[in-house]
Amino acid sequence: MSLLNTDYPVQLTHNGQAVEAAEIGARQLAVLNPDGFACARDEISQWPGYKPSPLYELDAVSRTLGVGGVWYKDESERFGLGSFKALGGAYAVVRLLKRELVSRGICNNEPSTQALLDGVYRGHLREIVITCATDGNHGRSVAWGCQLFGCGCVIYIHATVSEGRRKAIAAYGADVVRVPGNYDDAVRQAAKDAAELGRFVVSDTSYPGYMAVPRDVMQGYTLMAEEAFNQLPKGIIPTHIFLQGGVGGLAAAVTAQAWIRYGHQRPRCVVVEPDQAACLYESANRGEPVVVHGELDTLMAGLACGEVSLLAWDVLSEGASDFMTVTDDAAVDCMRLMADGRACHHHPLVAGESAVAGMAGLILAGQRDELRNALGLNADSQVLLIGSEGATDPELYTQLVGRSAEAVLGETV
């Protein structure tokens, strides 16, 4: 039995620069490291509503593919924002605010998180305006963080971001500005306006001259990875991790944390992107960051990125073993597979369109002998997937799956 249509196109390339069977290097540790992880863990664990997101065993998938286990980290309820991005944007916001209070002479030392939550510095924080560009989820996290800690917020979205995602961001008190073009155009406009108006950019992608804040964003994501490793049953070490692409922040954060934890026995990390927005795949083929131009027209809105984050590339260029592309049709079928309870022992799960690229890559590879062999998938493989979002665009989710997220979770199979 096939879980996905075996005729769906898929591309796979091995990363010739990958460093195998070695400890994490200085280049990667300059981006993400144990001290940074400890800081993120200690900060985020203080926030109201923090708890580890659940890890599910997709037993039906593992049986059908003939692998030892498939594990799905479900980020659909993280802080009520519906995606893993809640860990990154809001973390970078609070880090920036604390630094700025010291820089302005308001505090001699960085204030406590509780002091910010209690509104001790609210009058000063209202004078600070944070901004970013987003496909939806990162902007929601930044807006939530700004609301939580009491500063101003302006979020830029591009032409094809849905009205549902715009409303979700605005619900956290942000001013939302729609600009022509694609995600990368919105990134440039947000940076230009911030420079002119004295705003602070909290972007999830890095570029020359802008590294510190995206590093904080990615460091926030590492908490999710460490949670997943701790939740695996005793004695189980992942052999493979299939990760969504985008600008590379999620993939780099999970890859780095796995490399730090497991050392030279780190899992094989496979980065999966939409075939219409495959900047990481093309970069791996070229051996250096490549810009993909055009409309980047994919349903996987959170992955519709044409430019690689330079910090992410510092990790992935040597830490990711393989890069893949999948189609929108494959992603939609994975959403339905999860919703129907056909992946997780008759337990329906809500997975948004950007949550399932890694799953699509795993299943398509597992169903084809040449790809299965190329990736070393076998009966002993233990595969980790990151379910990076839930129904963050409820109307689109209903359209694609055929029923609402609420209906999916209320159903018994």
PDB file of C-alpha atoms in Angstrom, residues 129 131 156 187-201 207:
ATOM      1  CA  VAL A 129       8.859  49.827  17.822  1.00  0.00           C
ATOM      2  CA  THR A 131       9.159  45.329  12.923  1.00  0.00           C
ATOM      3  CA  TYR A 156       5.047  43.588   6.765  1.00  0.00           C
ATOM      4  CA  VAL A 187      12.045  41.743   4.012  1.00  0.00           C
ATOM      5  CA  ARG A 188      13.754  44.556   2.099  1.00  0.00           C
ATOM      6  CA  GLN A 189      10.873  46.990   2.617  1.00  0.00           C
ATOM      7  CA  ALA A 190      10.731  46.312   6.364  1.00  0.00           C
ATOM      8  CA  ALA A 191      14.483  46.905   6.672  1.00  0.00           C
ATOM      9  CA  LYS A 192      14.326  50.113   4.601  1.00  0.00           C
ATOM     10  CA  ASP A 193      11.462  51.608   6.612  1.00  0.00           C
ATOM     11  CA  ALA A 194      13.068  50.581   9.904  1.00  0.00           C
ATOM     12  CA  ALA A 195      16.282  52.419   8.995  1.00  0.00           C
ATOM     13  CA  GLU A 196      14.323  55.560   8.101  1.00  0.00           C
ATOM     14  CA  LEU A 197      11.929  55.501  11.064  1.00  0.00           C
ATOM     15  CA  GLY A 198      14.152  54.205  13.868  1.00  0.00           C
ATOM     16  CA  ARG A 199      12.457  50.836  14.243  1.00  0.00           C
ATOM     17  CA  PHE A 200      14.141  47.596  15.296  1.00  0.00           C
ATOM     18  CA  VAL A 201      14.023  44.656  12.891  1.00  0.00           C
ATOM     19  CA  TYR A 207      21.983  38.863   5.727  1.00  0.00           C
TER      20      TYR A 207
END
